[in-house]
């Protein structure tokens, strides 16, 4: 099986990556292949897994990811830095087992007459404005829904719902749902201006289009990436036809992860 390692630059991550590489080299069943891997092992945190996802985005349907965390427990990382040998044993016994999660499709039209862009996010996409209020139309299934005024909007996947979305009071969604959530960032609500004021969640056969009044002064992100600065006509968000696959050698219950990460103290502690 062809395996690649994608590591962050921390000293623990570098050490784990070197150990892994040596064990892969010694294995009869595994080959290191950074260009055309079947398995990508990300070593670091959730941010590292996000970077690995975008690094291998062109072959996302052919890859299964595995995450080793070298800091605190992550949402995309199941293995600890001291479990390298157990992970290599699991890779050698691999029988293709996987679990997959929804991704966010982002289609952007520009006002400069140039080509449109399509991209895919694992966590979320945000549209924000920092030098003044962002004013946008929000359409659902091409029908006008509301005029948003505020700092911005965050559109996230279920696995991304524990990231930026949570910081702006979005709901945490189990990744078993095929859904996309839109959360507001500091909307203006008074007698004159009104938004829904709560997150909304759309199913696979619906889409959301955001049309900024001002095409120029917006910041558009796709996970940790800044989308290039061109005047935006509209952005359409929907659930992607692609999914991210993880090699599932062990199972950590999603709600256990949420509780461990955000609550920490348990009844029996
Ligand atoms: P970063 O600013 O270095 O890290 C942001 C934090 O988000 C890290 O602690 C990271 O965990 C964590 N994280 C990433 N994905 C997560 C997920 N699905 N669930 C829970 N936590 C998650 O940036 P980065 O490492 O390049 O990550 C980019 C992400 O940062 C964006 O996709 C966005 O979700 C998040 N972000 C959040 C805010 C906010 O909450 N106000 C603002 C900007 C960006 P690790 O430490 O394990 O890497």
Tab-separated table of C-alpha atoms and ligand atoms in Angstrom:
chain	number	residue	atom	x	y	z
A	1	UNK	CA	0.000	0.000	0.000
A	2	UNK	CA	1.286	3.455	-0.954
A	3	UNK	CA	1.581	5.770	2.064
A	4	UNK	CA	2.507	9.467	2.327
A	5	UNK	CA	3.297	11.485	5.457
A	6	UNK	CA	2.243	15.111	5.796
A	7	UNK	CA	3.719	16.666	8.913
A	8	UNK	CA	3.815	20.086	10.518
A	9	UNK	CA	7.152	21.580	11.552
A	10	UNK	CA	7.001	20.942	15.313
A	11	UNK	CA	9.850	18.955	16.842
A	12	UNK	CA	7.544	16.151	18.101
A	13	UNK	CA	5.871	15.939	14.685
A	14	UNK	CA	9.261	15.763	12.917
A	15	UNK	CA	10.338	12.970	15.276
A	16	UNK	CA	7.107	11.008	14.696
A	17	UNK	CA	7.339	11.524	10.924
A	18	UNK	CA	10.936	10.161	10.888
A	19	UNK	CA	9.922	7.111	12.968
A	20	UNK	CA	7.003	6.446	10.640
A	21	UNK	CA	9.114	6.806	7.502
A	22	UNK	CA	11.693	4.339	8.871
A	23	UNK	CA	8.997	1.793	9.748
A	24	UNK	CA	7.359	2.157	6.320
A	25	UNK	CA	10.762	1.585	4.689
A	26	UNK	CA	11.235	-1.617	6.726
A	27	UNK	CA	7.775	-2.937	5.890
A	28	UNK	CA	7.128	-5.512	3.127
A	29	UNK	CA	3.543	-4.324	2.763
A	30	UNK	CA	3.976	-0.525	2.745
A	31	UNK	CA	5.717	1.811	0.306
A	32	UNK	CA	6.390	5.493	0.819
A	33	UNK	CA	4.808	7.479	-2.047
A	34	UNK	CA	4.321	11.212	-1.525
A	35	UNK	CA	3.001	11.791	-5.069
A	36	UNK	CA	0.363	9.128	-5.561
A	37	UNK	CA	-0.582	7.812	-2.114
A	38	UNK	CA	-3.541	5.663	-1.113
A	39	UNK	CA	-3.135	6.664	2.537
A	40	UNK	CA	-1.996	10.076	3.802
A	41	UNK	CA	-0.871	10.208	7.429
A	42	UNK	CA	-1.087	13.708	8.812
A	43	UNK	CA	1.163	14.388	11.809
A	44	UNK	CA	0.315	17.465	13.901
A	45	UNK	CA	-3.148	18.824	14.714
A	46	UNK	CA	-6.450	19.437	12.976
A	47	UNK	CA	-4.813	22.382	11.163
A	48	UNK	CA	-2.208	19.995	9.715
A	49	UNK	CA	-4.938	17.656	8.485
A	50	UNK	CA	-6.634	20.642	6.829
A	51	UNK	CA	-3.376	21.492	5.036
A	52	UNK	CA	-2.898	17.843	3.996
A	53	UNK	CA	-6.463	17.804	2.641
A	54	UNK	CA	-5.801	20.851	0.449
A	55	UNK	CA	-2.371	19.537	-0.607
A	56	UNK	CA	-3.977	16.343	-1.972
A	57	UNK	CA	-7.282	17.943	-3.070
A	58	UNK	CA	-6.910	16.796	-6.701
A	59	UNK	CA	-6.921	13.126	-5.734
A	60	UNK	CA	-9.237	13.351	-2.746
A	61	UNK	CA	-11.494	10.511	-3.931
A	62	UNK	CA	-8.577	8.076	-4.119
A	63	UNK	CA	-7.102	8.828	-0.687
A	64	UNK	CA	-7.906	7.822	2.864
A	65	UNK	CA	-6.491	10.001	5.656
A	66	UNK	CA	-5.147	9.041	9.063
A	67	UNK	CA	-4.371	11.680	11.703
A	68	UNK	CA	-1.700	11.424	14.407
A	69	UNK	CA	-1.936	14.231	16.904
A	70	UNK	CA	1.201	15.564	18.515
A	71	UNK	CA	-0.618	18.096	20.684
A	72	UNK	CA	-4.086	17.801	22.217
A	73	UNK	CA	-6.816	15.439	20.974
A	74	UNK	CA	-8.158	16.659	17.664
A	75	UNK	CA	-11.308	16.174	15.641
A	76	UNK	CA	-9.519	14.715	12.622
A	77	UNK	CA	-6.767	12.915	14.561
A	78	UNK	CA	-7.275	9.515	16.179
A	79	UNK	CA	-3.746	8.399	16.991
A	80	UNK	CA	-1.265	9.573	19.617
A	81	UNK	CA	2.436	10.222	18.947
A	82	UNK	CA	3.453	7.163	21.043
A	83	UNK	CA	1.276	4.809	18.958
A	84	UNK	CA	3.389	4.745	15.791
A	85	UNK	CA	3.981	0.971	15.903
A	86	UNK	CA	0.252	0.200	16.451
A	87	UNK	CA	-0.606	2.429	13.510
A	88	UNK	CA	1.950	0.707	11.255
A	89	UNK	CA	0.520	-2.698	12.329
A	90	UNK	CA	-2.984	-1.479	11.431
A	91	UNK	CA	-1.779	-0.175	8.050
A	92	UNK	CA	-0.197	-3.566	7.310
A	93	UNK	CA	-3.481	-5.321	8.180
A	94	UNK	CA	-5.567	-2.785	6.242
A	95	UNK	CA	-8.604	-4.169	4.434
A	96	UNK	CA	-9.893	-0.878	3.043
A	97	UNK	CA	-12.072	0.062	6.036
A	98	UNK	CA	-13.101	3.709	5.946
A	99	UNK	CA	-15.480	6.338	7.203
A	100	UNK	CA	-16.404	9.397	5.134
A	101	UNK	CA	-17.679	12.876	5.948
A	102	UNK	CA	-19.389	15.624	3.914
A	103	UNK	CA	-17.488	18.486	2.286
A	104	UNK	CA	-18.587	22.004	1.341
A	105	UNK	CA	-18.748	22.995	-2.300
A	106	UNK	CA	-17.995	26.693	-3.043
A	107	UNK	CA	-18.770	28.176	-6.458
A	108	UNK	CA	-17.655	31.771	-6.955
A	109	UNK	CA	-18.634	34.112	-9.762
A	110	UNK	CA	-16.604	37.289	-10.246
A	111	UNK	CA	-17.496	40.721	-11.580
A	112	UNK	CA	-14.265	41.104	-13.550
A	113	UNK	CA	-15.479	39.002	-16.479
A	114	UNK	CA	-12.840	36.370	-15.681
A	115	UNK	CA	-13.424	32.659	-15.096
A	116	UNK	CA	-15.412	31.510	-12.082
A	117	UNK	CA	-13.844	29.362	-9.363
A	118	UNK	CA	-14.939	26.152	-7.689
A	119	UNK	CA	-13.383	24.858	-4.520
A	120	UNK	CA	-14.061	22.486	-1.682
A	121	UNK	CA	-13.719	23.088	2.066
A	122	UNK	CA	-13.308	20.545	4.832
A	123	UNK	CA	-14.203	22.893	7.738
A	124	UNK	CA	-15.840	26.023	6.379
A	125	UNK	CA	-15.840	29.068	4.160
A	126	UNK	CA	-16.317	32.554	5.546
A	127	UNK	CA	-17.193	35.815	3.827
A	128	UNK	CA	-16.270	38.815	5.973
A	129	UNK	CA	-15.732	42.518	5.760
A	130	UNK	CA	-13.501	44.373	8.202
A	131	UNK	CA	-13.689	48.007	7.062
A	132	UNK	CA	-17.413	48.534	7.482
A	133	UNK	CA	-20.593	46.494	7.561
A	134	UNK	CA	-20.870	43.595	5.138
A	135	UNK	CA	-24.202	43.862	3.340
A	136	UNK	CA	-25.325	40.874	1.285
A	137	UNK	CA	-28.412	39.249	-0.102
A	138	UNK	CA	-28.810	35.673	1.076
A	139	UNK	CA	-30.787	33.458	-1.303
A	140	UNK	CA	-31.874	29.892	-0.620
A	141	UNK	CA	-32.504	27.805	-3.747
A	142	UNK	CA	-32.341	31.012	-5.813
A	143	UNK	CA	-35.142	32.644	-3.794
A	144	UNK	CA	-34.451	35.755	-1.748
A	145	UNK	CA	-34.262	34.871	1.967
A	146	UNK	CA	-32.824	37.908	3.766
A	147	UNK	CA	-30.624	40.979	3.564
A	148	UNK	CA	-27.694	40.352	5.920
A	149	UNK	CA	-25.857	43.207	7.612
A	150	UNK	CA	-22.999	42.486	9.968
A	151	UNK	CA	-19.395	41.276	10.140
A	152	UNK	CA	-19.842	38.191	7.994
A	153	UNK	CA	-21.203	34.712	7.411
A	154	UNK	CA	-19.649	31.335	8.147
A	155	UNK	CA	-20.740	28.310	6.093
A	156	UNK	CA	-19.529	25.038	7.562
A	157	UNK	CA	-19.567	21.272	7.215
A	158	UNK	CA	-20.602	18.988	10.096
A	159	UNK	CA	-16.945	18.210	10.938
A	160	UNK	CA	-16.191	21.935	10.672
A	161	UNK	CA	-19.061	22.735	13.029
A	162	UNK	CA	-16.682	22.351	16.009
A	163	UNK	CA	-14.241	24.906	14.541
A	164	UNK	CA	-14.962	28.532	13.532
A	165	UNK	CA	-18.698	27.807	13.441
A	166	UNK	CA	-18.698	27.025	17.156
A	167	UNK	CA	-16.972	30.317	17.962
A	168	UNK	CA	-19.820	32.196	16.272
A	169	UNK	CA	-22.484	30.205	18.182
A	170	UNK	CA	-23.372	27.755	15.427
A	171	UNK	CA	-24.719	24.337	16.403
A	172	UNK	CA	-22.475	21.306	16.547
A	173	UNK	CA	-23.725	18.826	13.956
A	174	UNK	CA	-22.953	15.117	13.985
A	175	UNK	CA	-20.990	14.292	10.801
A	176	UNK	CA	-23.505	11.532	10.121
A	177	UNK	CA	-25.750	14.293	8.751
A	178	UNK	CA	-25.187	15.336	5.160
A	179	UNK	CA	-25.706	19.022	5.806
A	180	UNK	CA	-24.279	22.527	5.527
A	181	UNK	CA	-24.749	25.176	8.214
A	182	UNK	CA	-24.782	28.972	7.827
A	183	UNK	CA	-23.949	30.999	10.946
A	184	UNK	CA	-23.982	34.730	11.374
A	185	UNK	CA	-21.073	36.802	12.631
A	186	UNK	CA	-22.266	39.827	14.581
A	187	UNK	CA	-25.395	40.629	12.586
A	188	UNK	CA	-27.065	44.008	12.998
A	189	UNK	CA	-30.582	43.588	14.314
A	190	UNK	CA	-32.763	46.551	15.217
A	191	UNK	CA	-36.040	48.157	14.111
A	192	UNK	CA	-34.595	48.961	10.707
A	193	UNK	CA	-32.355	46.000	9.854
A	194	UNK	CA	-33.302	42.391	10.470
A	195	UNK	CA	-31.709	39.014	9.872
A	196	UNK	CA	-32.937	35.630	11.021
A	197	UNK	CA	-30.454	35.815	13.920
A	198	UNK	CA	-29.943	32.068	14.244
A	199	UNK	CA	-27.940	29.473	12.292
A	200	UNK	CA	-29.651	27.610	9.483
A	201	UNK	CA	-28.908	24.093	8.214
A	202	UNK	CA	-29.609	22.996	4.674
A	203	UNK	CA	-29.956	19.460	3.232
A	204	UNK	CA	-28.261	18.033	0.110
A	205	UNK	CA	-30.876	19.226	-2.400
A	206	UNK	CA	-30.649	22.887	-1.350
A	207	UNK	CA	-28.062	25.591	-1.911
A	208	UNK	CA	-27.346	29.049	-0.520
A	209	UNK	CA	-26.190	31.987	-2.610
A	210	UNK	CA	-24.588	35.059	-1.081
A	211	UNK	CA	-24.541	38.212	-3.196
A	212	UNK	CA	-22.538	41.064	-1.653
A	213	UNK	CA	-23.743	44.615	-2.337
A	214	UNK	CA	-20.099	45.691	-2.522
A	215	UNK	CA	-18.073	43.253	-4.648
A	216	UNK	CA	-14.703	44.679	-3.566
A	217	UNK	CA	-14.208	44.930	0.205
A	218	UNK	CA	-14.760	41.328	1.188
A	219	UNK	CA	-12.508	38.637	2.595
A	220	UNK	CA	-13.348	35.146	1.392
A	221	UNK	CA	-11.805	32.093	3.054
A	222	UNK	CA	-11.806	28.384	2.331
A	223	UNK	CA	-10.618	26.647	5.526
A	224	UNK	CA	-7.238	28.226	6.376
A	225	UNK	CA	-6.819	29.620	2.845
A	226	UNK	CA	-7.569	33.135	1.647
A	227	UNK	CA	-9.352	33.039	-1.711
A	228	UNK	CA	-7.704	35.402	-4.198
A	229	UNK	CA	-8.836	38.973	-4.122
A	230	UNK	CA	-11.190	39.511	-7.078
A	231	UNK	CA	-14.520	41.427	-7.133
A	232	UNK	CA	-17.204	38.953	-6.083
A	233	UNK	CA	-20.547	38.743	-7.877
A	234	UNK	CA	-21.908	35.752	-5.939
A	235	UNK	CA	-20.896	32.690	-3.949
A	236	UNK	CA	-23.002	29.556	-4.007
A	237	UNK	CA	-22.592	27.002	-1.234
A	238	UNK	CA	-23.881	23.432	-1.267
A	239	UNK	CA	-22.903	19.978	-0.070
A	240	UNK	CA	-20.147	18.674	-2.298
A	241	UNK	CA	-20.481	15.486	-4.329
A	242	UNK	CA	-17.041	14.577	-2.945
A	243	UNK	CA	-16.429	13.395	0.593
A	244	UNK	CA	-13.317	13.029	2.726
A	245	UNK	CA	-12.364	9.444	3.613
A	246	UNK	CA	-10.512	8.344	6.737
A	247	UNK	CA	-8.994	4.903	7.237
A	248	UNK	CA	-10.976	3.683	10.217
A	249	UNK	CA	-8.801	1.329	12.258
A	250	UNK	CA	-10.412	2.488	15.502
A	251	UNK	CA	-13.521	4.424	16.351
A	252	UNK	CA	-13.809	7.414	18.651
A	253	UNK	CA	-17.422	8.396	19.179
A	254	UNK	CA	-18.025	11.925	17.791
A	255	UNK	CA	-19.821	13.163	20.924
A	256	UNK	CA	-17.041	11.766	23.106
A	257	UNK	CA	-14.584	13.866	21.099
A	258	UNK	CA	-16.788	16.935	21.551
A	259	UNK	CA	-17.069	16.329	25.283
A	260	UNK	CA	-13.302	15.688	25.651
A	261	UNK	CA	-12.381	18.786	23.671
A	262	UNK	CA	-14.791	21.337	25.043
A	263	UNK	CA	-15.936	20.128	28.441
A	264	UNK	CA	-13.031	18.035	29.669
A	265	UNK	CA	-14.255	17.266	33.170
A	266	UNK	CA	-16.441	14.156	33.482
A	267	UNK	CA	-18.935	12.946	36.032
A	268	UNK	CA	-16.504	10.405	37.472
A	269	UNK	CA	-13.469	12.784	37.567
B	1	LIG	P1	-5.200	28.158	13.544
B	1	LIG	O1	-5.715	29.545	13.753
B	1	LIG	O2	-3.766	27.877	13.790
B	1	LIG	O3	-6.058	27.087	14.413
B	1	LIG	C1	-7.320	27.261	14.766
B	1	LIG	C2	-7.742	26.205	15.796
B	1	LIG	O4	-8.856	25.501	15.256
B	1	LIG	C3	-6.690	25.161	16.165
B	1	LIG	O5	-6.730	24.958	17.565
B	1	LIG	C4	-7.165	23.929	15.417
B	1	LIG	O6	-6.807	22.712	16.049
B	1	LIG	C5	-8.656	24.115	15.502
B	1	LIG	N1	-9.439	23.354	14.528
B	1	LIG	C6	-9.229	23.208	13.198
B	1	LIG	N2	-10.192	22.442	12.672
B	1	LIG	C7	-11.021	22.101	13.694
B	1	LIG	C8	-12.200	21.321	13.773
B	1	LIG	N3	-12.744	20.772	12.693
B	1	LIG	N4	-12.812	21.202	14.990
B	1	LIG	C9	-12.303	21.778	16.088
B	1	LIG	N5	-11.172	22.518	16.075
B	1	LIG	C10	-10.556	22.681	14.887
B	1	LIG	O7	-5.540	27.770	12.047
B	1	LIG	P2	-5.395	26.395	11.314
B	1	LIG	O8	-4.766	25.389	12.233
B	1	LIG	O9	-4.788	26.635	9.979
B	1	LIG	O10	-6.942	26.017	11.133
B	1	LIG	C11	-7.785	26.752	10.297
B	1	LIG	C12	-9.133	26.742	10.945
B	1	LIG	O11	-9.097	27.608	12.054
B	1	LIG	C13	-10.261	27.263	10.093
B	1	LIG	O12	-10.764	26.279	9.236
B	1	LIG	C14	-11.237	27.706	11.149
B	1	LIG	O13	-12.180	26.675	11.453
B	1	LIG	C15	-10.427	27.937	12.381
B	1	LIG	N6	-10.536	29.344	12.755
B	1	LIG	C16	-11.275	29.622	13.873
B	1	LIG	C17	-11.478	30.931	14.257
B	1	LIG	C18	-12.308	31.164	15.479
B	1	LIG	O14	-12.713	30.199	16.123
B	1	LIG	N7	-12.595	32.426	15.787
B	1	LIG	C19	-10.937	31.979	13.523
B	1	LIG	C20	-10.196	31.670	12.389
B	1	LIG	C21	-10.005	30.334	12.010
B	1	LIG	P3	-5.302	22.163	16.092
B	1	LIG	O15	-4.623	22.940	17.176
B	1	LIG	O16	-5.477	20.716	16.442
B	1	LIG	O17	-4.657	22.368	14.760
